[in-house]
Amino acid sequence: MSWEVSPKAKCAVNELSPRKYPRSPITSPRKLPQNSLPPPKTPPQWKKPDDVMKSHRLRIKRNALAARMKTNNLFNRIDNHNNSLEKPGTKRHNPFKSAASEECEVPSKKVKEVLAESENDATLFRLLGLNNSQQSTNVLLQFTSILEDQPQVTNKEFDASKLLSTLPIDWTLRHKMRFISSTPLPWNKTLKTCEEASGVTGFVRCVENERNNCNGLDTSPNVEFHQCCFYWQHPNLPWLQLYPRTHLRRTETNKLPFITCYPAIKESLHRDWSESFRSLFQLVRARHCPYFYLVTNSFNCLFRAAGINGCSETNAFISPTTRGFRKLLTDEGVEFTMPLRIKQKRSSHDPSENDTEELVDDESEDVEAGEAKDWLASLGVGADEIKKISDTEASIEFNVEKKMDGNYESLIYVEGSDINAFFNFLINCRTITVTTGPLAGVPPTLLSPVAFHGGTLKSLKVRDSTVKLENENYFSLEINGPILPHAIHNLCNVLKSNVDKFSITFASIESSKAFSLASKQSFGENQNSELDVNKTPGKTFNIENLSDCGLKTQLLSSFCSLGVQNFDSVKYAENAYVCS
């Protein structure tokens, strides 16, 4: 039986099967114009000659630069000698030169490594402020050698003038401190219920937790350390970093919402802040608060009660300041002095006089300037020339004040009756609240050692760790947060009663160092000795008036003395402090 395929089936099979020959012009589809076709793509495994030559030339230049940096004159002479065999006209190698001299000229790889390491060691010693004259160049620098070279706190190695029985006061604001000791520090991460309760109660009620007192509170070292880590703050916005305000990351500016977008929230924050600021100021005036800080994005302010550091009146330090800020204070009638300002010697002004007389000098200068203008006019000098002279003098004075802006010299000091005018200026000045950035619309941060209206009880962040070096364990405690001056003294008192030897390093806000410099300048340079501390005028009277300020009796005695000093590190051993 034969099968026959119909003509329609043959056509269908021919359509499905691939064609060996192209279609005829009649049946082929219409060709697209040449411009509409996509450009041919170069396969990824292919490289263009221009790219290959460009990378080749770049490689040659890079190798040549590396060769120039690594080789010295000795190696250049060796290269010239090797190339002299091929290039005519070059200097021939000396055949009578001894091999020993060649070995001295061409250093080996090991010697080159030692020389490079010695250069790195010298650089590191310069950064650490150490002397490397006695260090050998063929000995690698080790961490243990640095520790051994550091001076130890002993009475034999230090002068008697550097040893202090009590820690001086430093009004610098800190945001980090670290304790290091070879013995375990009195701190436990896990607090018991009674320990946490006793620490909070002792701090809030300003109870002196002495071990011989029967006040019902736990007096263990862990509780004492926990009690030293508390402080009061306003405002309290957990999602914002309110201290320090100058260390905000740039990445945080895009993540945090601006409070200025909500006027009701902005007004509410400012209203509560005004009440808290007024409460703290009244506590300082009544001597129920020894001091407090006001921290803004552009300046820091320290308010102190009468009797602190021997001052007879309530006073305030502001640092740093600008010419515009000082002009605003002058326009508001707030009189101030600049204790750290470098005075220019004049024939009519005695350099030994205090800064309080600078305001009087300024008034006399204005009178003299007016008389000088009248005298020039009487000589026939034109008004345009007189104006040019005045503008030149004003420009010189502006440049002098501009150099001071943002430095220690720009610190201003307000005391007495002017402190009330200064308080009214701050509470009504909206410019101290920034309008841009993540803290836009957020009022300044208030930090206090005692409770006040609207204050929030906060605690410093403590992190302990152990460092093992040459089979010896070193215990470390790192504390982060607003570290106030009284907290440093309380922590040192707790540690020295449990540890024989320890050292402290601080991370400070640089602009706030001017507070201690100004306090030291007010009472003279030699106020750190025990003689000056004991003979502070009216010290007993000031301690009696500040008995309810919230500081312990022993600590209050130090704050009422004249012992003020800037320090970035503290070492304690054998019942003596060394500050540097």
Coordinates of C-alpha atoms in Angstrom, one line a residue:
M1 CA 0.0 0.0 0.0
S2 CA 1.6 3.3 -1.0
W3 CA 1.1 6.5 0.7
E4 CA 0.8 9.7 -1.3
V5 CA 1.2 13.2 0.1
S6 CA -1.2 15.8 -0.9
P7 CA 0.1 19.1 -2.4
K8 CA -1.2 21.1 0.7
A9 CA 0.8 18.9 3.1
K10 CA 4.0 19.3 1.0
C11 CA 3.6 23.1 1.2
A12 CA 3.2 22.9 5.0
V13 CA 6.3 20.8 5.4
N14 CA 8.3 23.1 3.2
E15 CA 7.3 26.1 5.3
L16 CA 8.4 24.5 8.6
S17 CA 11.7 23.1 7.3
P18 CA 14.8 25.5 7.2
R19 CA 15.6 26.7 3.8
K20 CA 19.0 26.1 2.2
Y21 CA 18.8 29.0 -0.1
P22 CA 17.6 32.5 0.5
R23 CA 14.2 33.5 -0.6
S24 CA 13.7 35.0 -3.9
P25 CA 13.4 38.8 -4.1
I26 CA 9.8 38.4 -4.7
T27 CA 9.0 36.4 -1.5
S28 CA 11.7 37.9 0.9
P29 CA 10.5 40.6 3.3
R30 CA 11.4 44.3 2.8
K31 CA 14.9 45.2 4.0
L32 CA 15.2 47.9 6.7
P33 CA 17.2 51.1 5.8
Q34 CA 20.8 51.1 6.9
N35 CA 20.4 53.9 9.5
S36 CA 17.8 52.0 11.5
L37 CA 20.0 48.9 12.1
P38 CA 21.7 48.7 15.6
P39 CA 25.4 49.3 15.6
P40 CA 27.6 46.2 15.8
K41 CA 28.8 45.4 19.3
T42 CA 32.3 44.5 20.1
P43 CA 32.6 41.1 21.8
P44 CA 33.7 41.4 25.5
Q45 CA 36.7 39.2 25.0
W46 CA 38.1 41.6 22.3
K47 CA 40.2 44.6 23.2
K48 CA 40.7 47.7 21.1
P49 CA 44.3 48.6 20.2
D50 CA 44.0 52.1 21.7
D51 CA 43.0 50.7 25.1
V52 CA 45.8 48.2 25.1
M53 CA 48.4 50.8 24.2
K54 CA 47.0 53.2 26.8
S55 CA 47.2 50.7 29.6
H56 CA 50.7 49.6 28.4
R57 CA 52.0 53.2 28.6
L58 CA 50.3 53.7 32.0
R59 CA 52.0 50.6 33.3
I60 CA 55.4 51.8 32.0
K61 CA 55.0 55.2 33.7
R62 CA 53.9 53.5 37.0
N63 CA 56.8 51.2 37.0
A64 CA 59.2 54.1 36.3
L65 CA 57.8 56.1 39.1
A66 CA 58.1 53.2 41.5
A67 CA 61.7 52.7 40.5
R68 CA 62.6 56.3 41.0
M69 CA 61.0 56.2 44.5
K70 CA 62.7 53.0 45.7
T71 CA 66.2 53.4 44.3
N72 CA 68.9 55.8 45.5
N73 CA 72.1 57.1 44.0
L74 CA 74.0 54.0 44.8
F75 CA 71.6 51.8 42.8
N76 CA 71.6 54.4 39.9
R77 CA 75.4 54.0 39.6
I78 CA 75.0 50.2 39.4
D79 CA 72.4 50.6 36.7
N80 CA 74.7 52.9 34.7
H81 CA 77.5 50.3 35.0
N82 CA 75.2 47.6 33.7
N83 CA 74.1 49.7 30.8
S84 CA 77.6 50.8 29.9
L85 CA 78.3 47.5 28.2
E86 CA 75.5 48.3 25.6
K87 CA 75.7 52.1 25.4
P88 CA 79.0 53.6 24.1
G89 CA 80.4 56.8 25.7
T90 CA 79.5 55.8 29.3
K91 CA 81.9 55.6 32.1
R92 CA 83.7 52.3 32.5
H93 CA 83.6 50.3 35.7
N94 CA 86.8 50.6 37.8
P95 CA 88.4 47.1 37.7
F96 CA 90.7 47.9 40.7
K97 CA 87.9 48.6 43.1
S98 CA 87.8 46.2 46.0
A99 CA 84.9 44.0 46.7
A100 CA 84.7 45.2 50.3
S101 CA 84.1 48.8 49.2
E102 CA 81.4 47.6 46.9
E103 CA 79.7 45.7 49.7
C104 CA 79.8 48.9 51.9
E105 CA 78.3 51.0 49.1
V106 CA 75.5 48.6 48.1
P107 CA 73.4 47.9 51.1
S108 CA 71.7 44.5 51.4
K109 CA 68.0 44.0 51.6
K110 CA 68.1 43.4 55.4
V111 CA 70.0 46.6 56.0
K112 CA 67.5 48.6 53.9
E113 CA 64.6 47.2 55.9
V114 CA 66.3 48.2 59.2
L115 CA 67.0 51.7 57.9
A116 CA 63.3 52.1 56.8
E117 CA 62.2 50.8 60.2
S118 CA 64.5 53.3 62.0
E119 CA 62.9 56.1 60.0
N120 CA 59.4 55.0 61.0
D121 CA 60.6 54.7 64.6
A122 CA 61.9 58.2 64.6
T123 CA 58.6 59.5 63.2
L124 CA 56.7 57.6 65.8
F125 CA 58.9 58.9 68.6
R126 CA 58.3 62.5 67.4
L127 CA 54.6 61.9 67.5
L128 CA 54.7 60.5 71.0
G129 CA 57.0 63.3 72.2
L130 CA 59.7 60.8 73.3
N131 CA 63.5 60.9 72.8
N132 CA 64.9 58.3 70.5
S133 CA 68.6 59.3 70.9
Q134 CA 69.3 56.1 72.9
Q135 CA 67.2 53.8 70.8
S136 CA 69.1 51.4 68.5
T137 CA 68.2 51.5 64.8
N138 CA 68.4 47.7 64.5
V139 CA 65.8 47.0 67.2
L140 CA 62.2 47.0 66.3
L141 CA 59.9 49.3 68.2
Q142 CA 57.6 47.3 70.6
F143 CA 54.6 48.4 72.5
T144 CA 56.2 47.1 75.7
S145 CA 59.2 49.4 75.3
I146 CA 56.9 52.4 75.1
L147 CA 55.2 51.4 78.3
E148 CA 58.6 50.9 80.0
D149 CA 59.8 54.3 78.9
Q150 CA 56.8 56.1 80.3
P151 CA 57.5 57.6 83.8
Q152 CA 55.9 56.0 86.7
V153 CA 54.1 57.9 89.4
T154 CA 56.5 57.6 92.4
N155 CA 57.8 60.2 94.7
K156 CA 61.4 59.4 93.8
E157 CA 61.0 60.1 90.0
F158 CA 58.9 63.3 90.2
D159 CA 59.6 66.6 91.8
A160 CA 57.7 67.5 94.9
S161 CA 56.2 70.5 93.1
K162 CA 54.4 68.1 90.7
L163 CA 52.8 65.9 93.3
L164 CA 49.4 66.9 94.6
S165 CA 47.6 65.4 97.5
T166 CA 44.2 66.6 96.1
L167 CA 43.1 66.7 92.5
P168 CA 42.7 70.3 91.2
I169 CA 39.5 71.6 89.6
D170 CA 39.3 71.6 85.8
W171 CA 36.2 73.2 84.3
T172 CA 36.8 71.6 80.9
L173 CA 33.9 69.7 79.5
R174 CA 34.7 66.0 78.7
H175 CA 32.9 63.5 76.6
K176 CA 35.0 60.4 77.2
M177 CA 37.4 59.2 79.9
R178 CA 39.3 56.0 80.4
F179 CA 40.7 54.4 83.5
I180 CA 43.6 51.9 83.3
S181 CA 44.9 49.8 86.2
S182 CA 46.8 46.6 86.8
T183 CA 44.3 45.5 89.4
P184 CA 40.6 45.0 89.0
L185 CA 38.4 48.1 89.1
P186 CA 35.4 48.3 91.4
W187 CA 32.7 47.9 88.8
N188 CA 30.3 45.1 87.9
K189 CA 28.2 45.1 84.8
T190 CA 25.3 43.4 86.5
L191 CA 23.9 45.4 89.3
K192 CA 21.8 43.8 92.0
T193 CA 18.4 45.3 92.8
C194 CA 19.5 46.8 96.1
E195 CA 22.7 48.2 94.5
E196 CA 20.9 50.0 91.7
A197 CA 18.3 51.4 94.1
S198 CA 20.9 52.6 96.6
G199 CA 22.9 54.3 93.8
V200 CA 19.9 56.2 92.5
T201 CA 18.7 57.1 95.9
G202 CA 22.1 58.3 97.1
F203 CA 22.5 60.5 94.0
V204 CA 19.0 62.0 93.9
R205 CA 18.9 62.8 97.6
C206 CA 22.6 63.9 97.7
V207 CA 23.3 61.4 100.5
E208 CA 26.9 60.9 101.5
N209 CA 27.3 57.1 101.4
E210 CA 29.9 56.6 104.0
R211 CA 30.5 53.0 105.2
N212 CA 30.2 53.9 108.9
N213 CA 26.8 55.6 108.4
C214 CA 23.7 53.5 109.1
N215 CA 21.4 55.1 106.6
G216 CA 20.0 51.9 105.2
L217 CA 21.8 52.2 101.8
D218 CA 24.3 49.8 100.3
T219 CA 27.8 51.1 100.6
S220 CA 29.7 48.6 98.4
P221 CA 32.3 50.0 95.9
N222 CA 30.0 48.9 93.0
V223 CA 27.2 51.1 94.4
E224 CA 29.6 54.1 94.9
F225 CA 30.9 53.8 91.4
H226 CA 27.3 53.6 90.0
Q227 CA 26.3 56.7 92.0
C228 CA 29.1 58.7 90.5
C229 CA 27.9 58.1 86.9
F230 CA 24.6 60.1 87.2
Y231 CA 23.8 63.6 86.0
W232 CA 20.8 65.8 85.1
Q233 CA 20.0 66.9 81.6
H234 CA 17.4 68.9 79.7
P235 CA 16.0 68.5 77.0
N236 CA 15.9 64.7 76.7
L237 CA 15.3 63.5 73.2
P238 CA 16.6 59.9 73.0
W239 CA 16.7 59.8 69.2
L240 CA 19.0 62.9 69.0
Q241 CA 22.6 63.3 70.2
L242 CA 22.5 66.4 72.3
Y243 CA 26.1 66.2 73.6
P244 CA 28.6 66.9 72.3
R245 CA 26.9 69.0 69.6
T246 CA 30.0 69.5 67.5
H247 CA 30.6 65.8 66.9
L248 CA 27.5 65.0 64.7
R249 CA 28.1 62.9 61.7
R250 CA 27.3 64.2 58.3
T251 CA 25.3 61.0 57.5
E252 CA 22.9 61.8 60.4
T253 CA 21.7 65.0 58.8
N254 CA 19.7 63.2 56.1
K255 CA 18.2 60.6 58.4
L256 CA 16.8 62.7 61.2
P257 CA 13.6 64.8 60.7
F258 CA 13.7 68.5 61.3
I259 CA 11.6 69.7 64.2
T260 CA 11.2 73.1 62.5
C261 CA 8.7 71.4 60.2
Y262 CA 6.4 71.3 63.3
P263 CA 6.0 74.8 64.8
A264 CA 3.9 73.5 67.7
I265 CA 6.7 71.1 68.8
K266 CA 9.3 73.8 68.4
E267 CA 7.4 76.2 70.6
S268 CA 6.7 73.5 73.2
L269 CA 10.4 72.7 73.4
H270 CA 11.4 76.3 73.8
R271 CA 8.8 76.9 76.5
D272 CA 9.9 73.9 78.6
W273 CA 13.6 74.8 78.1
S274 CA 12.9 78.4 79.3
E275 CA 11.4 77.0 82.5
S276 CA 14.3 74.6 83.1
F277 CA 16.9 77.4 82.4
R278 CA 15.1 79.7 84.8
S279 CA 15.0 77.0 87.5
L280 CA 18.7 76.3 87.2
F281 CA 19.7 80.0 87.3
Q282 CA 17.6 80.5 90.5
L283 CA 19.3 77.5 92.1
V284 CA 22.7 78.9 91.3
R285 CA 21.8 82.3 92.7
A286 CA 20.4 80.7 95.9
R287 CA 23.6 78.6 96.2
H288 CA 21.7 75.4 96.0
C289 CA 23.5 74.4 92.8
P290 CA 27.3 74.8 92.6
Y291 CA 27.4 75.2 88.8
F292 CA 25.8 74.2 85.5
Y293 CA 26.6 74.2 81.8
L294 CA 24.7 75.5 78.8
V295 CA 25.9 73.8 75.6
T296 CA 24.9 75.2 72.1
N297 CA 26.2 74.4 68.6
S298 CA 28.4 77.5 68.5
F299 CA 29.5 78.2 72.2
N300 CA 29.5 76.8 75.7
C301 CA 28.6 78.6 78.9
L302 CA 29.5 77.9 82.5
F303 CA 27.4 79.4 85.3
R304 CA 29.0 79.3 88.8
A305 CA 27.5 80.1 92.2
A306 CA 29.1 82.7 94.5
G307 CA 31.8 81.1 96.6
I308 CA 33.0 78.6 94.0
N309 CA 36.8 79.2 93.4
G310 CA 36.7 82.1 95.8
C311 CA 34.4 84.3 93.6
S312 CA 32.3 86.6 95.7
E313 CA 29.4 86.9 93.2
T314 CA 27.5 84.7 90.7
N315 CA 29.5 84.6 87.5
A316 CA 29.5 83.1 84.0
F317 CA 32.1 82.2 81.4
I318 CA 31.2 82.0 77.6
S319 CA 33.6 80.5 75.1
P320 CA 34.1 80.8 72.2
T321 CA 32.5 84.0 71.1
T322 CA 32.4 86.1 67.9
R323 CA 32.5 89.8 67.3
G324 CA 28.8 89.8 66.4
F325 CA 27.9 88.0 69.6
R326 CA 29.9 90.5 71.7
K327 CA 28.2 93.4 69.9
L328 CA 24.8 92.0 70.7
L329 CA 25.7 91.9 74.4
T330 CA 27.0 95.4 74.3
D331 CA 23.8 96.6 72.6
E332 CA 21.8 94.9 75.4
G333 CA 23.8 96.7 78.0
V334 CA 25.6 93.6 79.3
E335 CA 29.1 94.5 80.5
F336 CA 31.8 91.9 80.3
T337 CA 35.5 91.5 80.4
M338 CA 37.9 89.3 78.3
P339 CA 40.5 87.9 80.8
L340 CA 42.4 85.9 78.1
R341 CA 42.7 88.8 75.6
I342 CA 46.3 89.8 74.8
K343 CA 46.7 93.4 75.8
Q344 CA 48.6 95.8 73.7
K345 CA 51.1 97.9 75.6
R346 CA 50.4 101.6 75.5
S347 CA 52.1 104.5 77.2
S348 CA 48.9 105.6 79.0
H349 CA 47.9 102.1 80.1
D350 CA 49.7 100.0 82.7
P351 CA 50.0 96.3 81.7
S352 CA 49.7 95.2 85.3
E353 CA 46.2 96.6 85.6
N354 CA 43.3 94.1 85.5
D355 CA 40.9 93.7 82.6
T356 CA 38.1 95.4 84.3
E357 CA 39.7 98.7 83.4
E358 CA 39.5 97.9 79.6
L359 CA 36.0 99.2 79.4
V360 CA 37.1 102.6 80.9
D361 CA 39.9 102.7 78.4
D362 CA 37.5 102.1 75.5
E363 CA 35.4 105.0 76.6
S364 CA 38.4 107.3 76.9
E365 CA 39.5 106.1 73.4
D366 CA 36.2 107.2 72.0
V367 CA 36.6 110.6 73.5
E368 CA 40.1 110.9 72.2
A369 CA 38.9 109.8 68.7
G370 CA 36.3 112.6 68.7
E371 CA 38.9 115.2 69.8
A372 CA 41.3 113.9 67.1
K373 CA 38.7 114.5 64.4
D374 CA 38.0 118.0 65.7
W375 CA 41.7 118.7 65.7
L376 CA 42.2 117.4 62.2
A377 CA 39.2 119.6 61.0
S378 CA 40.8 122.6 62.6
L379 CA 44.0 122.0 60.6
G380 CA 42.0 122.2 57.4
V381 CA 41.8 118.5 56.7
G382 CA 38.8 117.7 54.5
A383 CA 35.9 115.6 55.7
D384 CA 36.6 112.9 53.1
E385 CA 40.2 112.5 54.4
I386 CA 39.1 112.3 58.0
K387 CA 36.5 109.6 57.0
K388 CA 39.2 107.6 55.2
I389 CA 41.4 107.7 58.3
S390 CA 38.5 106.6 60.5
D391 CA 37.7 103.8 58.1
T392 CA 41.3 102.6 58.1
E393 CA 41.4 102.5 61.9
A394 CA 38.1 100.7 62.1
S395 CA 39.3 98.1 59.5
I396 CA 42.5 97.5 61.6
E397 CA 40.4 97.0 64.7
F398 CA 38.0 94.7 62.9
N399 CA 40.9 92.5 61.7
V400 CA 42.3 92.2 65.2
E401 CA 39.0 91.1 66.7
K402 CA 38.3 88.7 63.8
K403 CA 41.6 86.9 64.6
M404 CA 40.3 86.3 68.2
D405 CA 37.0 84.8 67.1
G406 CA 36.7 81.1 68.0
N407 CA 40.0 81.1 70.0
Y408 CA 40.6 81.0 73.8
E409 CA 41.1 84.8 73.7
S410 CA 37.5 85.3 72.7
L411 CA 36.2 84.1 76.2
I412 CA 34.1 86.6 78.0
Y413 CA 33.4 86.9 81.7
V414 CA 30.2 88.2 83.3
E415 CA 29.6 88.7 87.0
G416 CA 27.6 90.6 89.6
S417 CA 24.5 92.5 88.5
D418 CA 25.3 92.0 84.8
I419 CA 24.6 88.3 85.2
N420 CA 20.9 89.0 85.4
A421 CA 21.0 91.0 82.1
F422 CA 23.0 88.2 80.5
F423 CA 20.4 85.6 81.6
N424 CA 17.6 87.7 80.2
F425 CA 19.6 88.0 76.9
L426 CA 20.0 84.2 76.6
I427 CA 16.4 83.3 77.5
N428 CA 15.0 85.7 74.9
C429 CA 17.6 85.2 72.2
R430 CA 16.3 82.8 69.6
T431 CA 19.5 82.8 67.6
I432 CA 21.2 80.4 70.1
T433 CA 18.8 77.7 68.7
V434 CA 20.0 76.5 65.3
T435 CA 17.7 76.5 62.3
T436 CA 19.5 74.0 60.1
G437 CA 20.8 70.5 60.6
P438 CA 19.5 67.6 62.6
L439 CA 19.2 69.7 65.8
A440 CA 17.2 72.5 64.1
G441 CA 14.7 73.9 66.5
V442 CA 16.2 72.0 69.5
P443 CA 17.2 74.4 72.4
P444 CA 20.6 74.3 74.1
T445 CA 21.6 71.4 76.3
L446 CA 21.5 72.0 80.1
L447 CA 23.8 69.9 82.3
S448 CA 23.7 70.0 86.1
P449 CA 25.0 68.0 89.1
V450 CA 21.7 68.5 91.0
A451 CA 18.0 68.2 90.2
F452 CA 16.1 71.1 88.6
H453 CA 12.7 71.7 87.0
G454 CA 12.3 69.6 83.9
G455 CA 15.7 67.8 84.3
T456 CA 16.0 64.2 83.3
L457 CA 18.1 61.8 85.3
K458 CA 20.7 60.3 83.0
S459 CA 23.6 57.9 83.4
L460 CA 27.0 57.7 81.8
K461 CA 27.8 54.7 79.6
V462 CA 30.4 52.4 81.1
R463 CA 32.3 49.7 79.2
D464 CA 35.0 47.6 80.8
S465 CA 37.6 45.5 79.0
T466 CA 40.8 43.6 79.7
V467 CA 44.1 44.0 77.8
K468 CA 46.7 41.2 78.1
L469 CA 50.3 42.2 77.5
E470 CA 53.3 39.8 78.2
N471 CA 51.2 37.6 80.4
E472 CA 50.0 40.6 82.5
N473 CA 46.4 41.8 82.5
Y474 CA 45.5 45.5 82.5
F475 CA 41.9 46.4 83.3
S476 CA 40.3 49.3 81.5
L477 CA 37.1 51.3 82.1
E478 CA 35.8 53.6 79.3
I479 CA 33.1 56.1 80.3
N480 CA 31.2 58.0 77.6
G481 CA 28.8 61.0 78.1
P482 CA 28.8 64.5 79.6
I483 CA 31.5 64.1 82.2
L484 CA 31.2 67.1 84.7
P485 CA 34.1 68.2 86.9
H486 CA 32.6 66.8 90.1
A487 CA 32.2 63.4 88.5
I488 CA 35.9 63.1 87.9
H489 CA 36.6 63.8 91.6
N490 CA 34.0 61.4 92.8
L491 CA 35.3 58.6 90.6
C492 CA 38.9 59.2 91.6
N493 CA 37.9 59.0 95.3
V494 CA 36.1 55.7 94.7
L495 CA 39.0 54.2 92.8
K496 CA 41.8 55.3 95.1
S497 CA 40.0 53.7 98.1
N498 CA 40.0 50.4 96.2
V499 CA 43.0 50.5 93.8
D500 CA 46.6 51.4 94.7
K501 CA 47.6 52.8 91.3
F502 CA 45.7 53.9 88.2
S503 CA 45.8 56.4 85.3
I504 CA 43.2 58.4 83.5
T505 CA 43.0 59.9 80.0
F506 CA 40.3 62.3 78.8
A507 CA 38.7 63.4 75.5
S508 CA 37.7 67.0 75.9
I509 CA 35.8 69.8 74.1
E510 CA 38.7 72.1 73.2
S511 CA 36.8 75.4 73.4
S512 CA 35.8 74.7 77.1
K513 CA 39.5 74.6 78.2
A514 CA 39.3 78.3 78.3
F515 CA 37.1 78.1 81.4
S516 CA 40.0 76.9 83.5
L517 CA 42.5 79.2 81.9
A518 CA 40.3 82.2 82.8
S519 CA 39.8 81.0 86.4
K520 CA 43.5 80.5 86.7
Q521 CA 44.2 84.0 85.2
S522 CA 41.9 85.7 87.7
F523 CA 43.7 84.5 90.8
G524 CA 47.3 84.2 89.5
E525 CA 49.5 81.4 88.2
N526 CA 50.6 79.9 91.5
Q527 CA 47.3 78.6 92.8
N528 CA 48.0 74.9 92.5
S529 CA 50.2 74.6 95.5
E530 CA 48.9 73.4 98.8
L531 CA 49.7 76.8 100.4
D532 CA 47.3 78.7 98.1
V533 CA 44.6 76.1 98.5
N534 CA 44.6 76.3 102.3
K535 CA 44.8 80.1 102.4
T536 CA 41.9 80.8 100.1
P537 CA 40.2 84.0 101.3
G538 CA 36.8 83.3 102.9
K539 CA 37.0 79.5 102.2
T540 CA 35.3 78.5 105.4
F541 CA 32.5 81.1 104.9
N542 CA 31.9 79.9 101.3
I543 CA 31.7 76.2 102.4
E544 CA 29.1 77.1 105.0
N545 CA 27.0 79.0 102.5
L546 CA 27.2 76.2 99.9
S547 CA 26.5 73.4 102.4
D548 CA 23.2 72.6 100.6
C549 CA 24.5 72.8 97.0
G550 CA 24.5 69.0 96.6
L551 CA 28.3 68.4 96.7
K552 CA 30.0 66.3 99.4
T553 CA 31.8 68.1 102.1
Q554 CA 35.2 66.9 101.1
L555 CA 34.6 67.7 97.4
L556 CA 33.0 71.1 98.3
S557 CA 36.3 72.1 100.0
S558 CA 38.2 71.6 96.8
F559 CA 35.6 73.5 94.7
C560 CA 35.8 76.5 97.1
S561 CA 39.6 76.7 96.9
L562 CA 41.7 78.4 94.2
G563 CA 43.2 75.1 92.9
V564 CA 42.4 75.3 89.2
Q565 CA 44.4 73.5 86.5
N566 CA 44.0 72.2 82.9
F567 CA 44.9 68.6 82.5
D568 CA 44.5 65.9 79.8
S569 CA 45.7 63.0 81.9
V570 CA 46.0 62.0 85.5
K571 CA 48.2 59.4 87.3
Y572 CA 47.7 58.3 90.8
A573 CA 50.0 56.3 93.0
E574 CA 51.2 56.4 96.6
N575 CA 48.4 58.8 97.7
A576 CA 49.6 61.5 95.2
Y577 CA 48.3 62.8 91.9
V578 CA 50.3 63.9 88.9
C579 CA 48.3 66.0 86.3
S580 CA 49.6 66.7 82.8

